C-alpha positions as a printed Julia matrix, in Angstrom:
468×3 Matrix{Float64}:
 -38.81  -52.03  -56.92
 -38.29  -54.34  -53.97
 -38.9   -57.43  -56.08
 -36.15  -56.41  -58.49
 -33.52  -55.33  -55.95
 -32.41  -58.83  -54.88
 -31.72  -59.75  -58.51
 -29.38  -56.82  -59.19
 -26.37  -58.14  -57.33
 -27.09  -61.61  -58.68
 -27.16  -60.27  -62.23
 -23.96  -58.26  -61.65
 -22.24  -61.29  -60.12
 -23.21  -63.35  -63.13
 -21.86  -60.69  -65.51
 -18.59  -60.5   -63.57
 -18.28  -64.28  -63.49
 -18.73  -64.34  -67.25
 -16.46  -61.47  -68.32
 -13.81  -61.26  -65.6
 -12.04  -64.47  -66.73
 -12.52  -63.7   -70.44
 -10.87  -60.29  -70.18
  -8.19  -61.81  -67.99
  -7.43  -64.39  -70.68
  -6.94  -61.58  -73.24
  -4.44  -59.49  -71.25
  -3.19  -62.14  -68.83
   0.09  -62.9   -70.58
   1.04  -59.22  -70.63
   0.31  -58.78  -66.92
   2.22  -61.95  -66.06
   5.19  -60.73  -68.11
   5.16  -57.36  -66.33
   4.86  -59.05  -62.96
   7.76  -61.4   -63.56
   9.99  -58.67  -65.0
   9.06  -56.48  -62.03
  10.18  -59.32  -59.79
  13.38  -59.69  -61.81
  14.3   -56.0   -61.76
  15.78  -55.83  -58.23
  17.55  -59.14  -58.85
  19.01  -57.87  -62.11
  20.21  -54.66  -60.47
  22.14  -56.71  -57.91
  23.9   -59.06  -60.32
  25.05  -56.37  -62.72
  28.76  -55.56  -62.81
  30.0   -52.5   -60.96
  32.89  -50.24  -61.79
  35.96  -50.08  -59.58
  35.8   -46.26  -59.7
  33.12  -43.77  -60.72
  35.26  -40.63  -60.87
  38.53  -39.66  -62.5
  40.15  -36.71  -60.8
  42.36  -34.46  -62.9
  45.48  -33.03  -61.28
  46.51  -29.39  -61.39
  49.43  -28.51  -63.67
  51.68  -25.54  -64.24
  50.77  -23.02  -66.91
  54.38  -21.93  -67.38
  55.5   -22.36  -71.0
  52.0   -23.31  -72.2
  51.2   -22.2   -75.72
  47.9   -20.51  -76.46
  45.45  -22.49  -78.52
  46.05  -20.25  -81.53
  49.82  -20.69  -81.36
  49.63  -24.47  -80.82
  47.2   -24.87  -83.72
  49.42  -22.71  -85.93
  52.48  -24.83  -85.17
  50.5   -27.99  -85.91
  49.22  -26.58  -89.19
  45.56  -26.76  -88.13
  43.44  -24.36  -90.19
  39.94  -25.8   -89.58
  37.5   -24.1   -87.22
  37.23  -25.77  -83.83
  33.96  -27.1   -82.39
  35.44  -28.09  -79.03
  38.65  -27.31  -77.18
  39.92  -28.8   -73.96
  43.09  -28.24  -71.96
  44.06  -30.97  -69.5
  47.02  -32.82  -68.06
  47.55  -36.55  -68.55
  50.55  -38.54  -67.42
  52.45  -35.43  -66.32
  51.97  -33.63  -69.64
  49.58  -30.86  -70.68
  47.54  -31.4   -73.83
  45.02  -29.63  -76.01
  42.18  -31.84  -77.19
  40.85  -30.11  -80.3
  37.72  -31.18  -82.12
  36.76  -30.18  -85.65
  33.76  -31.16  -87.75
  35.59  -34.26  -88.9
  38.35  -35.13  -86.46
  39.73  -35.1   -82.91
  43.32  -33.93  -82.59
  45.56  -33.96  -79.54
  48.42  -31.47  -79.33
  51.25  -31.17  -76.86
  50.32  -27.89  -75.15
  53.99  -26.94  -74.7
  55.25  -27.63  -78.2
  52.2   -27.8   -80.46
  53.24  -31.23  -81.72
  50.46  -33.57  -82.85
  50.17  -36.61  -80.59
  49.23  -39.65  -82.65
  46.62  -42.08  -81.27
  46.19  -39.98  -78.11
  42.39  -40.08  -78.28
  42.31  -43.87  -78.47
  45.03  -44.27  -75.85
  43.15  -41.94  -73.49
  39.94  -43.93  -73.98
  41.74  -47.14  -73.0
  43.38  -45.38  -70.05
  39.99  -44.2   -68.74
  38.41  -47.61  -69.31
  41.15  -49.33  -67.31
  40.84  -46.73  -64.55
  37.08  -47.2   -64.17
  37.19  -50.98  -64.48
  40.26  -51.36  -62.27
  41.83  -53.74  -64.8
  45.37  -52.88  -65.9
  46.25  -56.27  -67.35
  43.54  -57.67  -69.66
  44.22  -57.16  -73.34
  41.99  -54.84  -75.33
  39.84  -56.89  -77.71
  38.33  -53.99  -79.65
  38.05  -50.22  -79.52
  35.41  -48.23  -81.39
  33.71  -44.85  -81.28
  29.97  -45.1   -80.64
  27.73  -42.27  -81.81
  24.31  -43.89  -81.31
  22.55  -45.86  -78.59
  21.99  -49.55  -79.2
  21.01  -52.78  -77.41
  24.29  -52.85  -75.5
  24.61  -49.13  -74.7
  21.04  -47.94  -74.16
  19.56  -44.44  -73.99
  19.43  -44.43  -70.18
  23.22  -43.92  -70.17
  22.73  -40.52  -71.84
  26.34  -39.77  -72.85
  27.25  -39.68  -76.56
  29.59  -40.03  -78.31
  31.52  -42.54  -76.22
  34.36  -44.98  -76.81
  33.49  -48.65  -76.47
  36.5   -50.5   -75.02
  36.05  -54.29  -75.01
  38.49  -56.44  -73.06
  39.67  -60.02  -73.56
  37.94  -61.46  -70.51
  35.68  -64.41  -69.86
  32.83  -62.11  -68.84
  33.06  -60.19  -72.13
  33.49  -56.87  -70.31
  33.15  -53.66  -72.29
  33.51  -50.18  -70.85
  31.98  -47.03  -72.35
  33.86  -43.8   -71.65
  33.47  -40.16  -72.67
  36.9   -38.72  -73.41
  35.47  -35.2   -73.74
  34.67  -35.13  -70.03
  36.61  -38.12  -68.56
  33.32  -39.73  -67.56
  32.16  -43.31  -67.36
  29.14  -44.12  -69.5
  28.63  -47.61  -68.13
  30.22  -51.05  -67.82
  28.57  -54.01  -69.52
  29.39  -57.71  -69.32
  27.6   -60.67  -70.88
  25.28  -61.05  -67.87
  24.21  -57.42  -67.93
  23.67  -57.5   -71.68
  21.46  -60.61  -71.45
  19.4   -59.32  -68.52
  18.98  -55.95  -70.23
  17.65  -57.61  -73.37
  15.29  -59.73  -71.25
  13.95  -56.77  -69.26
  13.56  -54.41  -72.22
  11.73  -57.04  -74.26
   9.5   -58.39  -71.48
   8.81  -55.13  -69.63
   9.16  -52.46  -72.33
   8.23  -54.56  -75.36
  11.0   -53.25  -77.6
  10.47  -56.27  -79.84
   7.53  -54.31  -81.29
   9.34  -51.9   -83.59
   6.31  -49.77  -84.47
   6.01  -47.17  -81.71
   2.3   -46.52  -82.25
   1.45  -50.22  -82.22
   3.5   -50.76  -79.07
   1.8   -47.81  -77.35
  -1.65  -49.07  -78.32
  -1.12  -52.67  -77.22
   0.54  -51.72  -73.94
  -2.23  -49.24  -73.17
  -4.94  -51.83  -73.81
  -3.23  -54.37  -71.57
  -2.59  -51.84  -68.78
  -6.21  -50.65  -68.8
  -7.41  -54.23  -69.0
  -5.22  -55.31  -66.09
  -6.53  -52.52  -63.86
 -10.16  -53.22  -64.81
  -9.74  -56.95  -64.14
  -8.25  -56.28  -60.71
 -11.12  -53.98  -59.75
 -13.71  -56.34  -61.21
 -12.25  -59.25  -59.28
 -12.3   -57.26  -56.07
 -15.92  -56.25  -56.69
 -16.9   -59.82  -57.54
 -15.31  -61.14  -54.36
 -17.13  -58.54  -52.25
 -20.54  -59.15  -53.86
 -20.29  -62.91  -53.47
 -19.25  -62.53  -49.86
 -22.14  -60.16  -49.14
 -24.65  -62.41  -50.91
 -23.34  -65.47  -49.08
 -23.23  -67.37  -52.34
 -20.49  -69.86  -51.64
 -17.52  -67.58  -52.07
 -15.43  -70.04  -50.01
 -16.39  -72.95  -52.24
 -14.34  -74.34  -55.08
 -11.18  -76.26  -55.66
  -7.87  -75.23  -54.11
  -6.68  -73.4   -57.24
  -9.8   -71.23  -57.2
  -9.44  -70.51  -53.48
  -5.8   -69.51  -53.88
  -6.7   -67.34  -56.89
  -9.34  -65.54  -54.85
  -7.11  -65.04  -51.82
  -4.17  -63.77  -53.86
  -6.46  -61.6   -55.95
  -7.92  -59.83  -52.93
  -4.42  -59.34  -51.51
  -2.84  -57.79  -54.6
  -5.83  -56.18  -56.34
  -5.17  -52.61  -55.23
  -1.47  -53.01  -55.96
  -2.3   -54.27  -59.44
  -4.36  -51.13  -60.01
  -1.55  -48.82  -58.8
   1.06  -50.66  -60.88
  -0.99  -50.62  -64.07
  -2.36  -47.11  -63.5
   1.03  -45.54  -62.84
   2.52  -47.51  -65.72
  -0.18  -46.21  -68.07
   0.34  -42.64  -66.81
   4.1   -42.97  -67.33
   3.65  -44.43  -70.8
   1.41  -41.62  -72.01
   3.17  -38.74  -70.3
   6.28  -39.59  -72.31
   4.29  -38.87  -75.47
   3.82  -35.23  -74.48
   7.28  -34.12  -73.35
   8.46  -30.74  -74.59
  10.84  -31.13  -77.51
  13.95  -28.94  -77.45
  15.15  -26.87  -80.37
  18.08  -28.36  -82.27
  21.11  -26.28  -81.29
  23.8   -25.87  -83.96
  27.35  -26.84  -83.08
  29.52  -23.88  -82.12
  32.49  -23.22  -84.39
  35.41  -20.93  -83.53
  38.52  -20.03  -85.46
  41.68  -21.1   -83.63
  43.25  -17.63  -83.92
  40.49  -16.23  -81.69
  41.66  -18.42  -78.8
  44.73  -16.45  -77.8
  44.47  -16.46  -73.99
  47.82  -16.44  -72.14
  47.42  -19.18  -69.54
  50.32  -18.11  -67.34
  48.62  -14.74  -66.93
  45.4   -16.44  -65.82
  46.95  -18.45  -62.99
  50.17  -20.3   -62.24
  48.29  -23.63  -62.01
  45.01  -24.84  -63.46
  43.14  -28.15  -63.42
  41.32  -28.03  -66.76
  39.7   -25.67  -69.24
  36.86  -26.27  -71.69
  35.74  -23.92  -74.42
  32.11  -22.75  -74.26
  30.13  -20.11  -76.11
  27.92  -17.46  -74.54
  25.96  -15.32  -76.99
  28.45  -16.06  -79.74
  31.55  -15.24  -77.69
  34.08  -17.95  -76.8
  35.06  -18.45  -73.16
  37.06  -21.05  -71.31
  35.34  -22.73  -68.4
  38.39  -23.02  -66.19
  39.15  -24.55  -62.79
  41.91  -23.08  -60.65
  42.45  -22.29  -56.97
  39.58  -24.64  -56.17
  36.98  -22.54  -57.99
  35.32  -22.36  -61.38
  35.98  -19.3   -63.55
  34.75  -18.26  -66.96
  37.52  -16.42  -68.77
  37.45  -14.65  -72.13
  39.14  -16.89  -74.72
  40.84  -13.87  -76.27
  42.41  -12.07  -73.32
  41.72  -14.09  -70.16
  39.4   -11.55  -68.53
  37.11  -13.17  -65.96
  33.39  -13.07  -66.68
  31.52  -12.43  -63.46
  28.65  -14.84  -62.76
  29.76  -16.78  -65.82
  28.16  -20.14  -65.07
  24.71  -18.65  -64.48
  24.95  -16.58  -67.67
  26.11  -19.65  -69.56
  23.19  -21.72  -68.24
  20.68  -19.02  -69.18
  22.16  -18.8   -72.67
  21.96  -22.58  -73.09
  18.36  -22.73  -71.9
  17.39  -19.89  -74.26
  18.75  -21.99  -77.13
  17.17  -25.3   -76.16
  13.8   -24.06  -74.89
  12.98  -20.52  -76.1
  10.23  -18.83  -74.08
   9.07  -15.27  -73.45
   8.38  -15.99  -69.79
  10.57  -14.19  -67.23
  13.13  -16.16  -65.25
  12.07  -16.79  -61.68
  15.32  -18.3   -60.35
  18.43  -20.27  -61.23
  19.59  -23.17  -59.06
  22.69  -25.33  -58.93
  21.68  -28.96  -58.45
  24.47  -31.19  -57.14
  22.51  -34.3   -56.13
  19.53  -36.21  -57.45
  16.12  -35.54  -55.92
  12.42  -36.2   -56.49
  12.24  -33.78  -59.42
  15.64  -34.37  -60.96
  16.09  -38.12  -60.55
  18.95  -40.54  -61.08
  17.59  -41.45  -64.51
  18.89  -38.09  -65.79
  22.49  -39.14  -65.01
  24.17  -35.73  -65.33
  25.49  -33.82  -62.3
  26.0   -31.06  -61.4
  23.41  -29.18  -63.45
  21.87  -25.72  -63.44
  18.07  -25.43  -63.22
  16.45  -22.34  -64.7
  12.93  -21.8   -63.34
  10.4   -19.71  -65.28
   7.38  -17.68  -64.25
   4.84  -19.74  -66.17
   1.55  -21.38  -65.36
   3.14  -24.82  -65.79
   6.16  -23.84  -63.62
   8.66  -24.78  -66.32
  12.16  -25.72  -65.14
  14.93  -26.45  -67.64
  18.03  -28.31  -66.48
  21.29  -27.89  -68.39
  24.78  -29.2   -67.82
  27.17  -26.29  -68.27
  30.13  -28.66  -68.41
  29.03  -30.24  -71.69
  26.47  -27.69  -72.82
  23.88  -30.5   -72.88
  20.2   -30.29  -72.05
  19.67  -32.57  -69.03
  15.87  -32.52  -68.8
  12.75  -30.33  -68.96
  10.21  -30.43  -66.15
   6.69  -29.0   -65.97
   3.91  -29.57  -63.47
   2.56  -32.42  -65.62
   5.98  -34.08  -65.49
   6.2   -33.56  -61.74
   2.82  -35.21  -61.15
   3.77  -38.17  -63.32
   7.18  -38.45  -61.67
   5.54  -38.5   -58.25
   3.07  -41.15  -59.41
   5.78  -43.35  -60.91
   8.14  -43.03  -57.94
   5.52  -43.74  -55.29
   3.0   -46.03  -57.0
   5.25  -47.93  -59.39
   8.65  -48.0   -57.69
   7.34  -47.8   -54.13
   9.59  -45.03  -52.86
   7.01  -44.27  -50.19
   8.59  -47.06  -48.14
  12.19  -45.9   -48.66
  12.4   -45.44  -44.91
  12.54  -49.22  -44.54
  15.7   -49.37  -46.62
  16.46  -50.14  -50.25
  16.49  -53.95  -49.88
  13.27  -54.27  -47.81
  11.5   -51.99  -50.3
  12.6   -54.14  -53.22
  11.6   -57.35  -51.43
   8.12  -56.07  -50.61
   7.42  -54.69  -54.07
   8.82  -57.87  -55.68
   6.51  -60.0   -53.53
   3.48  -58.05  -54.73
   4.68  -58.24  -58.35
   5.02  -62.0   -57.93
   1.56  -62.17  -56.37
   0.05  -60.35  -59.34
   1.76  -62.72  -61.78
   0.56  -65.77  -59.84
  -2.98  -64.43  -59.6
  -3.23  -63.95  -63.35
  -1.5   -67.28  -64.0
  -4.06  -69.1   -61.84
  -6.87  -67.14  -63.45
  -5.76  -68.19  -66.93
  -5.38  -71.79  -65.75
  -8.93  -71.79  -64.38
 -10.27  -70.21  -67.57
  -8.58  -72.75  -69.82
  -9.71  -75.66  -67.61
 -13.29  -74.43  -67.81
 -13.0   -73.91  -71.58
 -11.82  -77.51  -72.06
 -14.88  -78.72  -70.23
């Protein structure tokens, strides 16, 4: 036994010396790409264009002389069922924004007259408001119903109007006229950096999802194994006293950098792999059919509701139409037929939405209004405010819905919480948020650069040895 024990570390060192560089050569390019794109991410976020404003505030208007929806639609000759109805004021005039299965129609809420091109004009108005540009000519205007390379899924809102301006930076603004919201602003720089990051970091150039998942998984596992193997090799050579300080400068730098960033490489690749696979097991919502209401059912007398309102949006709760209405600084749900207020309307609406998107027999534990992003409901979800409905289940299911649009914001279970914690702390380094946003980005970028340099030197050493 004693005669064999000295040879074990020697044999292991030899195996590591043989396979550590070979495995590194296989996955090295992928790790280098991830390291460089990780370095680029905070830089990209700082050179992207920013909007002049991020909120458009509607003003209250008088309800005197307002027609009901049914009367306005009758005067305009609209006979189709309505899938969305909105009452708002714009440029000192109250309007109904009516949506059918095939069209969007704006009516003067006082006369019932159809307002031509109002939807397009409102889109341009919102785009100019958010961009702070009242002078540049509009180059193009189009309705976007799908995400693409320019307007990616992370922006969440659809459909949106794409308003492109005649400017040297190629600025285009995406706005949601159904809720007055900004989708995003994109110029040529942001578009180019987005394409770079999504190709280099997320590998969208591989169109086959299964192939992309497989290749990324192999490279992530390989990167973590290489980092651990290198750390083990360094330790064994140091303990054996077998010339671990020897070698040319490139080898010495590779070793020093490798020891410095090895654990970080493992946390980056491990959390990335966890994030990649957790996305494959998210709960899929049920497809919710579009609500459809006959205009004659929307007969509420607005002047009887309140003398002034800010806006009203039609919603459906258990098949009944209501208007989600703001007045006197508060939100009210009123019956679309007679204006009666529905007590606790927003909570009932949220529960009804959740029951449609994510049916479950589990009892409801609590409902919560979420008005700011947090560790569980992060900025990536975009929508605020939202209502969270928590269930009494073993996986502690929470479903977030936006009552304003009726949209599902996100679904969170314990598995999602664990992965979110892992990604936030091990991949994005939020555990050092106390130092400030910029110091955190600098530190994490330095480690990402170190990982890329370590693998670059490793591949250089491997190729130099192979040539010999």
